[in-house]
Coordinates of C-alpha atoms and ligand atoms in Angstrom, one line a residue:
M20 CA -130.9 64.1 146.6
K21 CA -133.4 63.7 143.7
L22 CA -132.8 61.6 140.5
S23 CA -133.4 63.6 137.3
N24 CA -136.5 62.2 135.7
S25 CA -135.3 63.0 132.2
K26 CA -136.4 60.4 129.6
R27 CA -134.1 57.4 129.3
I28 CA -132.4 58.0 126.0
F29 CA -132.4 54.4 124.9
S30 CA -136.0 53.6 125.8
G31 CA -137.8 51.9 122.9
F32 CA -134.6 51.0 121.0
A33 CA -135.3 47.2 121.4
D34 CA -138.9 47.5 120.2
K35 CA -137.8 49.6 117.2
A36 CA -135.0 47.2 116.3
L37 CA -137.4 44.2 116.4
K38 CA -140.3 45.9 114.6
K39 CA -138.2 47.8 112.0
G40 CA -135.3 45.3 111.7
T41 CA -132.7 47.9 112.8
I42 CA -132.1 51.3 114.4
S43 CA -131.0 54.5 112.6
D44 CA -127.3 55.5 112.2
S45 CA -127.8 58.4 114.5
E46 CA -129.3 56.1 117.2
A47 CA -126.3 53.7 116.7
L48 CA -123.9 56.6 117.2
L49 CA -125.8 57.6 120.3
A50 CA -125.2 54.0 121.6
L51 CA -121.5 54.3 121.1
N52 CA -121.4 57.6 123.0
A53 CA -123.4 56.3 126.0
K54 CA -122.1 57.3 129.4
G55 CA -122.7 56.4 133.0
A56 CA -126.1 54.8 133.9
D57 CA -127.2 55.2 130.2
I58 CA -124.8 52.4 129.4
V59 CA -126.8 50.0 131.5
D60 CA -130.0 51.2 129.8
L61 CA -128.4 50.6 126.5
F62 CA -127.4 47.0 127.5
A63 CA -130.9 46.4 128.8
E64 CA -132.3 47.2 125.3
A65 CA -129.7 45.0 123.6
V66 CA -130.3 42.1 125.9
R67 CA -134.1 42.3 125.4
V68 CA -133.4 41.9 121.7
R69 CA -131.0 39.0 122.3
E70 CA -133.6 37.2 124.6
V71 CA -136.4 37.6 121.9
V72 CA -134.1 36.4 119.1
S73 CA -132.1 33.6 120.7
G74 CA -133.5 33.2 124.3
S75 CA -130.8 31.9 126.6
K76 CA -128.9 30.0 123.9
I77 CA -125.3 30.9 123.3
K78 CA -123.8 29.6 120.1
L79 CA -120.2 28.5 120.2
C80 CA -117.7 28.1 117.4
S81 CA -114.1 27.0 117.3
I82 CA -111.4 27.2 114.6
I83 CA -108.4 25.2 113.4
N84 CA -105.7 27.1 111.5
I85 CA -105.1 24.6 108.6
K86 CA -102.5 26.7 106.8
S87 CA -100.7 29.6 108.5
G88 CA -98.6 32.5 107.5
R89 CA -96.9 33.4 104.1
C90 CA -99.9 35.5 103.0
S91 CA -99.3 37.8 100.1
E92 CA -101.8 40.4 101.4
D93 CA -100.9 43.4 103.6
C94 CA -103.8 43.6 106.1
T95 CA -102.2 45.8 108.8
F96 CA -103.5 43.9 111.8
C97 CA -102.6 40.4 110.5
A98 CA -99.8 38.3 111.9
Q99 CA -100.0 36.0 108.9
S100 CA -99.0 38.5 106.3
A101 CA -95.6 37.6 104.8
R102 CA -94.8 41.3 104.8
Y103 CA -94.6 41.5 108.6
S104 CA -92.1 39.7 110.9
T105 CA -94.2 38.3 113.7
D106 CA -94.0 35.2 116.0
A107 CA -97.0 33.7 114.2
P108 CA -96.7 30.0 113.3
V109 CA -95.9 29.4 109.6
H110 CA -96.9 26.0 108.1
S111 CA -98.5 24.6 105.0
L112 CA -101.7 22.6 104.9
V113 CA -102.1 20.3 107.9
D114 CA -102.9 16.6 107.5
H115 CA -106.5 15.5 107.6
S116 CA -105.8 13.7 110.9
E117 CA -105.2 17.1 112.6
M118 CA -108.6 18.4 111.3
A119 CA -110.3 15.2 112.3
E120 CA -108.8 15.4 115.8
M121 CA -110.1 19.0 116.2
A122 CA -113.5 17.9 114.9
S123 CA -113.7 15.2 117.5
K124 CA -113.5 17.8 120.2
M125 CA -116.6 19.7 119.0
K126 CA -119.1 17.5 120.7
E127 CA -117.5 17.9 124.1
W128 CA -117.0 21.6 123.5
K129 CA -120.6 22.0 122.3
S130 CA -119.1 24.0 119.4
R131 CA -119.0 24.1 115.6
L132 CA -115.8 23.6 113.7
G133 CA -114.4 26.2 111.4
I134 CA -111.4 25.4 109.2
V135 CA -109.4 28.6 108.4
S136 CA -106.5 29.1 106.0
S137 CA -104.2 32.1 105.5
G138 CA -103.9 33.4 102.0
K139 CA -105.7 35.8 99.6
G140 CA -108.2 33.2 98.6
V141 CA -109.1 30.3 96.3
L142 CA -110.5 31.4 92.9
K143 CA -109.7 28.2 90.9
G144 CA -111.2 24.9 91.9
D145 CA -108.5 22.6 90.5
S146 CA -105.5 23.3 92.7
A147 CA -104.2 20.2 94.5
E148 CA -104.4 21.9 97.9
F149 CA -108.0 23.0 97.4
Q150 CA -109.0 19.5 96.3
K151 CA -107.3 18.1 99.5
I152 CA -109.3 20.6 101.6
L153 CA -112.6 19.5 99.8
Q154 CA -111.7 15.9 100.5
S155 CA -111.2 16.6 104.2
I156 CA -114.5 18.5 104.4
R157 CA -116.4 15.6 102.9
H158 CA -115.1 13.4 105.8
L159 CA -115.5 16.1 108.5
V160 CA -119.2 16.8 107.7
K161 CA -120.0 13.2 108.8
K162 CA -119.0 14.3 112.3
G163 CA -120.9 17.6 112.5
P164 CA -121.3 21.0 110.9
V165 CA -118.2 22.4 109.1
H166 CA -117.6 26.1 108.5
A167 CA -114.8 27.3 106.3
S168 CA -112.8 30.5 105.9
L169 CA -110.3 30.3 102.9
G170 CA -110.3 34.0 101.8
L171 CA -111.7 35.3 98.5
L172 CA -113.9 32.9 96.5
S173 CA -115.2 32.6 92.9
D174 CA -118.6 31.2 91.9
E175 CA -116.8 27.9 91.1
T176 CA -115.0 27.5 94.4
A177 CA -118.0 28.6 96.4
R178 CA -120.1 26.0 94.7
L179 CA -117.5 23.3 95.3
L180 CA -117.4 24.1 99.0
K181 CA -121.2 24.0 99.2
D182 CA -121.3 20.6 97.4
A183 CA -118.6 19.3 99.8
G184 CA -120.9 20.1 102.7
V185 CA -119.8 23.4 104.1
E186 CA -122.7 24.8 106.2
M187 CA -121.4 28.4 106.7
Y188 CA -118.7 30.4 104.9
H189 CA -116.8 33.0 107.0
H190 CA -115.5 36.1 105.3
N191 CA -115.1 39.4 107.1
I192 CA -115.4 42.9 105.5
E193 CA -113.0 43.7 108.4
T194 CA -114.0 47.4 108.8
A195 CA -116.0 50.3 107.3
P196 CA -116.0 50.8 103.5
S197 CA -114.5 54.3 104.0
F198 CA -111.7 52.9 106.2
F199 CA -110.8 49.7 104.3
K200 CA -107.9 51.3 102.3
K201 CA -106.3 52.3 105.6
I202 CA -106.0 48.6 106.6
C203 CA -105.5 46.8 103.3
R204 CA -104.1 47.9 99.9
T205 CA -103.6 44.6 98.2
H206 CA -107.3 43.8 97.7
T207 CA -110.4 45.9 98.0
F208 CA -113.6 46.2 100.1
A209 CA -115.5 45.3 96.9
D210 CA -113.5 42.0 96.6
R211 CA -114.6 41.1 100.1
V212 CA -118.3 42.0 99.4
H213 CA -118.1 39.9 96.2
T214 CA -117.0 36.8 98.2
V215 CA -119.9 37.3 100.6
K216 CA -122.3 37.4 97.7
V217 CA -120.9 34.3 95.8
A218 CA -121.0 32.3 99.1
K219 CA -124.6 33.2 99.6
E220 CA -125.5 32.5 95.9
A221 CA -123.9 29.1 96.3
G222 CA -126.4 28.4 99.1
M223 CA -124.0 28.6 102.1
E224 CA -124.9 30.6 105.2
V225 CA -122.5 33.5 105.7
C226 CA -120.6 34.7 108.8
C227 CA -119.3 38.2 108.2
G228 CA -117.9 40.8 110.6
G229 CA -114.6 42.3 111.3
I230 CA -112.1 43.9 113.7
L231 CA -112.8 47.0 115.8
G232 CA -110.1 49.2 117.3
L233 CA -108.0 49.5 114.1
G234 CA -108.2 53.3 114.2
E235 CA -111.7 53.8 112.8
T236 CA -113.9 56.5 114.1
L237 CA -117.2 55.9 116.0
K238 CA -119.1 57.0 112.8
Q239 CA -117.1 54.4 110.8
R240 CA -118.1 51.7 113.4
V241 CA -121.7 52.5 112.6
E242 CA -120.9 52.5 108.9
M243 CA -119.4 49.0 109.3
A244 CA -122.5 47.7 111.2
R245 CA -124.8 49.2 108.5
A246 CA -122.7 47.7 105.6
I247 CA -123.1 44.3 107.3
H248 CA -126.8 44.9 107.8
N249 CA -127.2 45.5 104.1
L250 CA -125.4 42.3 103.2
N251 CA -128.0 40.4 105.2
V252 CA -125.6 37.7 106.5
D253 CA -126.4 35.0 109.1
A254 CA -123.7 35.6 111.8
I255 CA -121.6 38.6 112.7
P256 CA -118.2 37.9 114.4
L257 CA -116.9 40.9 116.3
N258 CA -113.1 40.9 117.0
F259 CA -111.3 43.5 119.1
L260 CA -107.8 44.3 118.0
N261 CA -105.2 42.4 120.0
P262 CA -102.1 44.2 118.7
I263 CA -99.5 41.7 117.4
P264 CA -95.9 42.9 117.7
G265 CA -94.3 43.2 114.2
T266 CA -97.5 44.2 112.4
P267 CA -98.2 47.9 111.5
L268 CA -100.8 48.0 114.3
G269 CA -98.6 46.2 116.8
N270 CA -98.2 49.3 119.0
R271 CA -101.8 50.3 119.1
K272 CA -103.4 50.4 122.5
P273 CA -106.3 47.8 122.9
M274 CA -109.7 49.5 123.5
L275 CA -111.3 49.7 126.9
P276 CA -113.8 46.9 127.9
L277 CA -116.9 49.2 128.1
E278 CA -116.1 50.7 124.7
A279 CA -116.0 47.2 123.3
L280 CA -119.3 46.2 125.0
K281 CA -121.0 49.3 123.6
I282 CA -120.0 48.2 120.2
V283 CA -121.6 44.7 120.8
A284 CA -124.8 46.4 121.9
M285 CA -124.8 48.7 118.8
F286 CA -124.2 45.8 116.5
R287 CA -127.1 43.9 118.2
L288 CA -129.5 46.8 117.7
V289 CA -128.5 47.5 114.1
N290 CA -128.6 43.7 113.3
P291 CA -131.3 42.5 115.8
K292 CA -132.1 39.1 114.2
K293 CA -128.5 37.9 113.5
E294 CA -126.1 35.8 115.6
V295 CA -123.8 38.4 117.1
K296 CA -120.7 36.7 118.5
V297 CA -117.5 37.9 120.1
C298 CA -114.3 36.3 118.9
G299 CA -110.7 37.5 118.8
G300 CA -109.5 39.9 121.6
R301 CA -112.3 38.8 124.0
E302 CA -110.0 37.9 126.9
T303 CA -107.4 40.6 126.2
V304 CA -109.9 43.5 125.7
L305 CA -112.8 42.5 128.0
G306 CA -110.8 41.1 130.8
D307 CA -112.9 40.7 133.9
L308 CA -116.0 42.0 132.1
Q309 CA -116.1 39.0 129.7
G310 CA -119.4 37.7 131.0
M311 CA -121.0 41.1 130.3
L312 CA -120.8 40.4 126.6
F313 CA -124.1 38.4 126.7
F314 CA -125.7 41.3 128.7
A315 CA -124.6 43.6 125.9
G316 CA -126.5 41.6 123.4
A317 CA -124.0 38.9 122.1
S318 CA -125.5 35.5 121.4
G319 CA -122.3 33.7 120.6
M320 CA -118.6 33.4 121.1
M321 CA -115.5 31.7 119.8
V322 CA -113.9 29.1 122.2
G323 CA -110.7 27.1 122.2
G324 CA -108.3 29.8 121.0
Y325 CA -107.7 31.9 117.9
L326 CA -105.7 31.7 114.7
T327 CA -102.3 32.8 116.1
T328 CA -103.0 33.5 119.7
R329 CA -104.3 31.3 122.6
G330 CA -107.6 31.7 124.3
R331 CA -108.6 30.6 127.8
S332 CA -109.8 27.1 128.6
V333 CA -113.1 25.9 127.1
E334 CA -114.1 24.7 130.6
A335 CA -113.8 28.3 132.0
D336 CA -115.9 29.6 129.0
H337 CA -118.6 27.0 129.6
R338 CA -118.6 27.9 133.3
M339 CA -119.0 31.6 132.4
V340 CA -122.0 30.8 130.1
S341 CA -123.7 28.8 132.9
D342 CA -122.8 31.4 135.5
C343 CA -124.7 33.9 133.4
G344 CA -127.8 31.6 133.5
L345 CA -127.3 30.8 129.8
T346 CA -126.9 27.6 127.8
A347 CA -124.0 26.8 125.4
V348 CA -125.2 25.2 122.1
K349 CA -123.7 24.3 118.8
Ligands
SF4_425 S1 -106.3 38.8 107.0 FE1 -106.3 37.2 105.5 S2 -105.8 38.2 103.6 FE2 -105.3 39.6 105.1 S3 -103.1 39.3 105.5 FE3 -104.3 38.0 107.0 S4 -104.4 36.0 106.1 FE4 -103.9 37.5 104.4

């Protein structure tokens, strides 16, 4: 029995990504179509890039849902839209004490705090609710880095968040530009890109990614990775659809673990120098292959649960990171 000595199709991808700052769209598509032993070669290229860019450090982040549900928007995957009847919690802005309690866990969790609110966004800086959030942020930053995700922003609200001490603003483009209308009709892809730009102009770092498995094609997954590359953000959160009953995508089948891991590797090679982290859907979609996410090129993950669904214990996640010979960091 003789092994074919055909050239390994992903050979050189890591060098190209590091030297040129990305790989081409056709190479990215090749990555998503990898089969058999080629998948392992693909992961090897992606992990080489991860090791050069972030060594053995795995960045953790954790979120608190400070206001849940009742959102006017119609994002088809979202349990917090008022248009869909789901079991998601519905509550108005939580007290500062709840945010402070979550913040106090970040040291032990070796994680960074993200405060997340449902709703289209905050375009005016004078609302009582927004002023309360700014007040909380001013206190929370004394305990450690604070990230925020409050939807669409204006120049004014972005500047006020920066002045209050927000280190990183999270705002996803969610999917490929050509697929966006299929998942949201109440605001536009351009609205989301605008928010990423005003957050950067205000001097905040930006965390921008999206959700895979919404019905987009493989080509649209590459288009999404390219769109994020062109926005030159700092961190890229990858979520895998965890279908929520009651939402329009509630009956969709979650993707298979290897399909998700190939997406991680593709995003790593298209965006070599960024923090590529796996967030929502990690446990549901990756199942027993969770630890592989670091060997597919991811350099971060969300721990401690998600907006409307639970995650597994932070202890188990810390153990997974150390079992992979890696180190969890803030
Ligand atoms: S993703 Fe955000 S904007 Fe869209 S429905 Fe959910 S909370 Fe609203």
